[in-house]
PDB file of C-alpha atoms in Angstrom:
ATOM      1  CA  MET A   1     -53.535 -40.061  42.837  1.00  0.00           C
ATOM      2  CA  ASN A   2     -52.641 -41.874  39.598  1.00  0.00           C
ATOM      3  CA  TYR A   3     -49.387 -43.661  40.475  1.00  0.00           C
ATOM      4  CA  ARG A   4     -48.802 -44.679  36.882  1.00  0.00           C
ATOM      5  CA  VAL A   5     -48.681 -41.027  35.760  1.00  0.00           C
ATOM      6  CA  THR A   6     -46.337 -40.165  38.623  1.00  0.00           C
ATOM      7  CA  ILE A   7     -44.003 -43.047  37.810  1.00  0.00           C
ATOM      8  CA  GLY A   8     -44.055 -41.979  34.140  1.00  0.00           C
ATOM      9  CA  PHE A   9     -42.996 -38.434  34.999  1.00  0.00           C
ATOM     10  CA  LEU A  10     -40.206 -39.724  37.229  1.00  0.00           C
ATOM     11  CA  ALA A  11     -38.935 -41.992  34.455  1.00  0.00           C
ATOM     12  CA  VAL A  12     -38.837 -39.102  31.975  1.00  0.00           C
ATOM     13  CA  ALA A  13     -36.968 -36.928  34.496  1.00  0.00           C
ATOM     14  CA  VAL A  14     -34.384 -39.650  35.075  1.00  0.00           C
ATOM     15  CA  VAL A  15     -33.810 -40.069  31.324  1.00  0.00           C
ATOM     16  CA  LEU A  16     -33.395 -36.334  30.827  1.00  0.00           C
ATOM     17  CA  GLY A  17     -30.948 -36.162  33.724  1.00  0.00           C
ATOM     18  CA  VAL A  18     -28.847 -38.970  32.250  1.00  0.00           C
ATOM     19  CA  LEU A  19     -28.799 -37.229  28.867  1.00  0.00           C
ATOM     20  CA  VAL A  20     -27.641 -33.923  30.363  1.00  0.00           C
ATOM     21  CA  ILE A  21     -24.868 -35.614  32.359  1.00  0.00           C
ATOM     22  CA  GLY A  22     -23.763 -37.569  29.302  1.00  0.00           C
ATOM     23  CA  LEU A  23     -23.614 -34.495  27.065  1.00  0.00           C
ATOM     24  CA  ASP A  24     -21.579 -32.610  29.630  1.00  0.00           C
ATOM     25  CA  LYS A  25     -19.242 -35.543  30.281  1.00  0.00           C
ATOM     26  CA  PHE A  26     -18.426 -36.174  26.659  1.00  0.00           C
ATOM     27  CA  ASN A  27     -18.413 -32.455  25.708  1.00  0.00           C
ATOM     28  CA  ILE A  28     -21.185 -32.903  23.169  1.00  0.00           C
ATOM     29  CA  GLY A  29     -22.750 -29.694  21.943  1.00  0.00           C
ATOM     30  CA  PRO A  30     -21.521 -26.082  21.914  1.00  0.00           C
ATOM     31  CA  THR A  31     -19.887 -25.610  25.309  1.00  0.00           C
ATOM     32  CA  GLN A  32     -18.839 -22.131  26.422  1.00  0.00           C
ATOM     33  CA  ALA A  33     -15.169 -22.837  25.646  1.00  0.00           C
ATOM     34  CA  ALA A  34     -16.021 -24.210  22.220  1.00  0.00           C
ATOM     35  CA  GLN A  35     -18.139 -21.167  21.430  1.00  0.00           C
ATOM     36  CA  ALA A  36     -15.308 -18.840  22.516  1.00  0.00           C
ATOM     37  CA  ASN A  37     -12.807 -20.693  20.338  1.00  0.00           C
ATOM     38  CA  ALA A  38     -15.171 -20.584  17.383  1.00  0.00           C
ATOM     39  CA  THR A  39     -15.685 -16.848  17.808  1.00  0.00           C
ATOM     40  CA  ALA A  40     -11.916 -16.227  18.010  1.00  0.00           C
ATOM     41  CA  THR A  41     -11.310 -18.346  14.918  1.00  0.00           C
ATOM     42  CA  THR A  42     -14.010 -16.534  12.968  1.00  0.00           C
ATOM     43  CA  THR A  43     -12.633 -13.123  13.958  1.00  0.00           C
ATOM     44  CA  ALA A  44      -9.084 -14.125  13.005  1.00  0.00           C
ATOM     45  CA  SER A  45     -10.198 -15.458   9.634  1.00  0.00           C
ATOM     46  CA  GLN A  46     -11.985 -12.193   8.920  1.00  0.00           C
ATOM     47  CA  GLN A  47      -8.706 -10.273   9.277  1.00  0.00           C
ATOM     48  CA  PRO A  48      -5.981 -12.325   7.553  1.00  0.00           C
ATOM     49  CA  GLN A  49      -2.389 -11.573   8.537  1.00  0.00           C
ATOM     50  CA  ILE A  50      -0.440 -10.246   5.553  1.00  0.00           C
ATOM     51  CA  PHE A  51       2.946  -9.538   7.155  1.00  0.00           C
ATOM     52  CA  SER A  52       4.598 -10.264  10.483  1.00  0.00           C
ATOM     53  CA  PHE A  53       8.197  -9.120  10.895  1.00  0.00           C
ATOM     54  CA  ASP A  54      10.355  -7.167  13.344  1.00  0.00           C
ATOM     55  CA  ASP A  55      10.242  -3.509  12.292  1.00  0.00           C
ATOM     56  CA  SER A  56      13.305  -2.731  14.457  1.00  0.00           C
ATOM     57  CA  LYS A  57      15.448  -4.848  12.102  1.00  0.00           C
ATOM     58  CA  VAL A  58      14.514  -2.803   9.019  1.00  0.00           C
ATOM     59  CA  THR A  59      17.484  -0.890   7.577  1.00  0.00           C
ATOM     60  CA  THR A  60      15.947   0.400   4.346  1.00  0.00           C
ATOM     61  CA  PHE A  61      12.389   1.446   3.621  1.00  0.00           C
ATOM     62  CA  GLU A  62      11.335   2.367   0.086  1.00  0.00           C
ATOM     63  CA  LEU A  63       8.015   3.845  -1.023  1.00  0.00           C
ATOM     64  CA  ARG A  64       6.852   4.074  -4.627  1.00  0.00           C
ATOM     65  CA  GLN A  65       3.994   5.931  -6.233  1.00  0.00           C
ATOM     66  CA  ALA A  66       3.746   5.605 -10.013  1.00  0.00           C
ATOM     67  CA  ASP A  67       7.057   7.009 -11.337  1.00  0.00           C
ATOM     68  CA  ASN A  68       8.013   8.647  -8.056  1.00  0.00           C
ATOM     69  CA  SER A  69       9.842   6.963  -5.220  1.00  0.00           C
ATOM     70  CA  VAL A  70      11.671   7.737  -2.006  1.00  0.00           C
ATOM     71  CA  GLN A  71      14.019   5.570   0.011  1.00  0.00           C
ATOM     72  CA  ILE A  72      15.100   6.129   3.561  1.00  0.00           C
ATOM     73  CA  GLN A  73      18.007   4.459   5.308  1.00  0.00           C
ATOM     74  CA  LYS A  74      18.626   3.842   8.968  1.00  0.00           C
ATOM     75  CA  GLN A  75      21.630   5.541  10.513  1.00  0.00           C
ATOM     76  CA  GLY A  76      21.814   4.748  14.203  1.00  0.00           C
ATOM     77  CA  ASP A  77      18.560   5.933  15.733  1.00  0.00           C
ATOM     78  CA  THR A  78      17.681   8.223  12.842  1.00  0.00           C
ATOM     79  CA  TRP A  79      16.410   7.871   9.288  1.00  0.00           C
ATOM     80  CA  VAL A  80      17.879   9.802   6.372  1.00  0.00           C
ATOM     81  CA  ILE A  81      16.693  10.207   2.803  1.00  0.00           C
ATOM     82  CA  ALA A  82      18.879   8.227   0.416  1.00  0.00           C
ATOM     83  CA  GLY A  83      20.744  10.429  -2.046  1.00  0.00           C
ATOM     84  CA  SER A  84      20.403  13.691  -0.135  1.00  0.00           C
ATOM     85  CA  GLY A  85      21.211  12.597   3.406  1.00  0.00           C
ATOM     86  CA  ASP A  86      18.509  14.907   4.724  1.00  0.00           C
ATOM     87  CA  PRO A  87      16.657  13.807   7.864  1.00  0.00           C
ATOM     88  CA  ALA A  88      13.474  11.894   7.039  1.00  0.00           C
ATOM     89  CA  ASN A  89      10.124  12.414   8.710  1.00  0.00           C
ATOM     90  CA  LYS A  90      10.886   9.862  11.408  1.00  0.00           C
ATOM     91  CA  SER A  91       7.532   9.772  13.172  1.00  0.00           C
ATOM     92  CA  SER A  92       5.486   9.356   9.966  1.00  0.00           C
ATOM     93  CA  PHE A  93       7.801   6.772   8.416  1.00  0.00           C
ATOM     94  CA  THR A  94       7.979   4.827  11.673  1.00  0.00           C
ATOM     95  CA  SER A  95       4.184   4.820  11.960  1.00  0.00           C
ATOM     96  CA  LEU A  96       3.803   3.428   8.437  1.00  0.00           C
ATOM     97  CA  LEU A  97       6.556   0.857   8.946  1.00  0.00           C
ATOM     98  CA  VAL A  98       5.110  -0.418  12.238  1.00  0.00           C
ATOM     99  CA  ARG A  99       1.713  -0.870  10.600  1.00  0.00           C
ATOM    100  CA  MET A 100       3.234  -2.718   7.661  1.00  0.00           C
ATOM    101  CA  ALA A 101       5.250  -5.040   9.933  1.00  0.00           C
ATOM    102  CA  GLN A 102       2.048  -6.434  11.473  1.00  0.00           C
ATOM    103  CA  LEU A 103      -0.328  -5.667   8.625  1.00  0.00           C
ATOM    104  CA  LYS A 104      -3.746  -7.325   8.643  1.00  0.00           C
ATOM    105  CA  ALA A 105      -6.313  -7.195   5.885  1.00  0.00           C
ATOM    106  CA  THR A 106      -9.927  -6.278   6.440  1.00  0.00           C
ATOM    107  CA  ARG A 107     -10.692  -9.322   4.312  1.00  0.00           C
ATOM    108  CA  ALA A 108      -9.232 -11.664   1.712  1.00  0.00           C
ATOM    109  CA  VAL A 109     -10.564 -11.751  -1.849  1.00  0.00           C
ATOM    110  CA  THR A 110     -11.939 -15.216  -2.564  1.00  0.00           C
ATOM    111  CA  ASP A 111     -11.793 -16.649  -6.074  1.00  0.00           C
ATOM    112  CA  ALA A 112      -9.669 -13.690  -7.170  1.00  0.00           C
ATOM    113  CA  GLY A 113      -8.678 -15.285 -10.485  1.00  0.00           C
ATOM    114  CA  ALA A 114      -5.523 -14.643 -12.446  1.00  0.00           C
ATOM    115  CA  ASP A 115      -6.488 -11.285 -13.954  1.00  0.00           C
ATOM    116  CA  LEU A 116      -4.803  -8.718 -11.732  1.00  0.00           C
ATOM    117  CA  SER A 117      -5.935  -5.781 -13.848  1.00  0.00           C
ATOM    118  CA  GLN A 118      -9.405  -5.847 -12.279  1.00  0.00           C
ATOM    119  CA  TYR A 119      -7.758  -4.955  -8.965  1.00  0.00           C
ATOM    120  CA  GLY A 120      -5.225  -2.494 -10.377  1.00  0.00           C
ATOM    121  CA  LEU A 121      -2.437  -4.862  -9.378  1.00  0.00           C
ATOM    122  CA  ASP A 122      -1.124  -5.712 -12.842  1.00  0.00           C
ATOM    123  CA  SER A 123       0.730  -2.395 -12.597  1.00  0.00           C
ATOM    124  CA  PRO A 124       0.576  -1.465  -8.895  1.00  0.00           C
ATOM    125  CA  LYS A 125      -0.301   2.124  -8.090  1.00  0.00           C
ATOM    126  CA  ASP A 126       1.819   2.151  -4.918  1.00  0.00           C
ATOM    127  CA  SER A 127       4.415  -0.116  -3.316  1.00  0.00           C
ATOM    128  CA  ALA A 128       6.179  -0.308   0.031  1.00  0.00           C
ATOM    129  CA  ILE A 129       9.393  -2.312   0.395  1.00  0.00           C
ATOM    130  CA  ALA A 130      11.036  -3.018   3.758  1.00  0.00           C
ATOM    131  CA  THR A 131      14.519  -4.553   3.791  1.00  0.00           C
ATOM    132  CA  LEU A 132      15.800  -6.167   7.001  1.00  0.00           C
ATOM    133  CA  ASP A 133      19.389  -6.284   8.231  1.00  0.00           C
ATOM    134  CA  ASP A 134      19.737  -9.866   6.953  1.00  0.00           C
ATOM    135  CA  GLY A 135      18.689  -8.886   3.429  1.00  0.00           C
ATOM    136  CA  THR A 136      15.118 -10.206   3.672  1.00  0.00           C
ATOM    137  CA  LYS A 137      12.639  -8.074   1.738  1.00  0.00           C
ATOM    138  CA  TYR A 138       8.934  -7.570   2.282  1.00  0.00           C
ATOM    139  CA  GLN A 139       7.053  -5.840  -0.527  1.00  0.00           C
ATOM    140  CA  LEU A 140       3.438  -4.762  -0.468  1.00  0.00           C
ATOM    141  CA  ASP A 141       1.790  -3.721  -3.742  1.00  0.00           C
ATOM    142  CA  LEU A 142      -1.342  -1.578  -3.748  1.00  0.00           C
ATOM    143  CA  GLY A 143      -3.952  -1.409  -6.486  1.00  0.00           C
ATOM    144  CA  THR A 144      -7.238   0.411  -6.884  1.00  0.00           C
ATOM    145  CA  LYS A 145      -9.993   0.937  -4.366  1.00  0.00           C
ATOM    146  CA  THR A 146     -12.842  -1.534  -4.140  1.00  0.00           C
ATOM    147  CA  PRO A 147     -15.953  -0.713  -6.221  1.00  0.00           C
ATOM    148  CA  VAL A 148     -17.902   0.290  -3.115  1.00  0.00           C
ATOM    149  CA  GLN A 149     -14.970   2.241  -1.632  1.00  0.00           C
ATOM    150  CA  THR A 150     -14.506  -0.044   1.378  1.00  0.00           C
ATOM    151  CA  GLY A 151     -10.727  -0.314   1.060  1.00  0.00           C
ATOM    152  CA  THR A 152      -7.760  -0.752  -1.268  1.00  0.00           C
ATOM    153  CA  TYR A 153      -6.731  -3.955  -3.022  1.00  0.00           C
ATOM    154  CA  ALA A 154      -3.289  -5.189  -1.975  1.00  0.00           C
ATOM    155  CA  LYS A 155      -1.016  -8.200  -2.327  1.00  0.00           C
ATOM    156  CA  LYS A 156       2.445  -9.359  -1.408  1.00  0.00           C
ATOM    157  CA  ALA A 157       4.829  -9.183  -4.348  1.00  0.00           C
ATOM    158  CA  ASP A 158       5.808 -12.835  -3.948  1.00  0.00           C
ATOM    159  CA  ALA A 159       2.322 -14.331  -3.429  1.00  0.00           C
ATOM    160  CA  ALA A 160      -0.896 -14.631  -5.410  1.00  0.00           C
ATOM    161  CA  ASP A 161      -3.341 -13.904  -2.600  1.00  0.00           C
ATOM    162  CA  ILE A 162      -5.245 -10.629  -2.881  1.00  0.00           C
ATOM    163  CA  TYR A 163      -6.500  -8.694   0.119  1.00  0.00           C
ATOM    164  CA  VAL A 164      -8.400  -5.550   0.973  1.00  0.00           C
ATOM    165  CA  ILE A 165      -6.722  -3.158   3.403  1.00  0.00           C
ATOM    166  CA  ALA A 166      -7.702   0.192   4.893  1.00  0.00           C
ATOM    167  CA  ASP A 167      -7.289   3.182   2.556  1.00  0.00           C
ATOM    168  CA  GLN A 168      -5.255   5.064   5.173  1.00  0.00           C
ATOM    169  CA  PHE A 169      -2.126   3.041   4.389  1.00  0.00           C
ATOM    170  CA  ALA A 170      -2.089   4.228   0.755  1.00  0.00           C
ATOM    171  CA  THR A 171      -2.918   7.788   1.791  1.00  0.00           C
ATOM    172  CA  ASP A 172       0.004   7.976   4.220  1.00  0.00           C
ATOM    173  CA  LEU A 173       2.370   6.295   1.734  1.00  0.00           C
ATOM    174  CA  GLU A 174       1.590   8.818  -1.006  1.00  0.00           C
ATOM    175  CA  ARG A 175       1.942  11.743   1.400  1.00  0.00           C
ATOM    176  CA  LEU A 176       5.430  10.581   2.392  1.00  0.00           C
ATOM    177  CA  VAL A 177       6.516  10.089  -1.231  1.00  0.00           C
ATOM    178  CA  ALA A 178       5.506  13.695  -1.912  1.00  0.00           C
ATOM    179  CA  ASN A 179       7.078  15.100   1.246  1.00  0.00           C
ATOM    180  CA  PRO A 180       9.519  12.734   2.997  1.00  0.00           C
ATOM    181  CA  ALA A 181      11.656  15.298   4.833  1.00  0.00           C
ATOM    182  CA  GLU A 182      11.509  16.009   8.533  1.00  0.00           C
ATOM    183  CA  PRO A 183       9.356  19.110   9.101  1.00  0.00           C
ATOM    184  CA  PRO A 184      11.387  22.102  10.245  1.00  0.00           C
ATOM    185  CA  THR A 185      11.256  22.879  13.909  1.00  0.00           C
ATOM    186  CA  PRO A 186       9.066  25.960  14.314  1.00  0.00           C
ATOM    187  CA  THR A 187      10.979  29.003  15.533  1.00  0.00           C
ATOM    188  CA  PRO A 188       9.496  30.289  18.756  1.00  0.00           C
ATOM    189  CA  PRO A 189       8.298  33.864  18.504  1.00  0.00           C
ATOM    190  CA  PRO A 190      10.490  36.485  20.195  1.00  0.00           C
ATOM    191  CA  PRO A 191       9.376  37.482  23.656  1.00  0.00           C
ATOM    192  CA  THR A 192       7.243  40.551  23.764  1.00  0.00           C
ATOM    193  CA  ASN A 193       8.479  43.380  25.972  1.00  0.00           C
ATOM    194  CA  THR A 194       5.786  44.325  28.406  1.00  0.00           C
ATOM    195  CA  PRO A 195       6.004  48.061  29.113  1.00  0.00           C
ATOM    196  CA  ALA A 196       6.714  48.887  32.720  1.00  0.00           C
ATOM    197  CA  PRO A 197       3.785  50.454  34.538  1.00  0.00           C
ATOM    198  CA  THR A 198       4.077  54.240  34.748  1.00  0.00           C
ATOM    199  CA  SER A 199       3.448  56.001  38.025  1.00  0.00           C
ATOM    200  CA  SER A 200       1.751  59.396  38.051  1.00  0.00           C
ATOM    201  CA  THR A 201       3.076  61.927  40.525  1.00  0.00           C
ATOM    202  CA  SER A 202       1.014  64.690  41.887  1.00  0.00           C
ATOM    203  CA  ASP A 203       2.543  68.163  41.467  1.00  0.00           C
ATOM    204  CA  SER A 204      -0.087  69.850  43.547  1.00  0.00           C
ATOM    205  CA  ALA A 205       1.441  72.761  45.505  1.00  0.00           C
ATOM    206  CA  THR A 206       1.326  72.830  49.236  1.00  0.00           C
ATOM    207  CA  PRO A 207      -0.758  75.834  50.294  1.00  0.00           C
ATOM    208  CA  THR A 208       1.334  78.540  51.990  1.00  0.00           C
ATOM    209  CA  PRO A 209      -0.067  79.688  55.307  1.00  0.00           C
ATOM    210  CA  SER A 210      -1.182  83.372  55.400  1.00  0.00           C
ATOM    211  CA  PRO A 211       1.050  85.752  57.401  1.00  0.00           C
TER     212      PRO A 211
END
């Protein structure tokens, strides 16, 4: 046996072992925790947070579409349409408001520039304005859809950042502007009278015995 070769292999193994221990000790390289944190950070950056507020503190919610608008106001546990006092479509308005309160974008527009007209945000197509009980307002302006129809351009009224959000938000907003009232409760149909079963009686005569 060549002892020099054996000793050489042992020396290499020792060096490799020291390197592995050192990397682990000083947390050098992509550890599992570091990889998890990097993945979480990347995912969060891909969906920027636009708004974060308590939807239960909202007292007024206004929706605008072009020249049309509707405003609902909170009265106790219900929502009414401002001006008419009619009950608002509570479930649909609440759904839209909850989404807006924690709204995330599908992505942010980088290097958006100062020309808002290319996003349809120089004169927003739609707007949603939530007013809290302390007077704080949150306004979301919506522009046109992206060129490849992957979402709708949006921005906060008081900030320059431009985002892309899901089209469903604009669709639901426009539907509520057109029809904000609570749908009428359907009247149950009257009960149908089931005819009682008829019984057939036999009128057959009893034969008379012969005398």
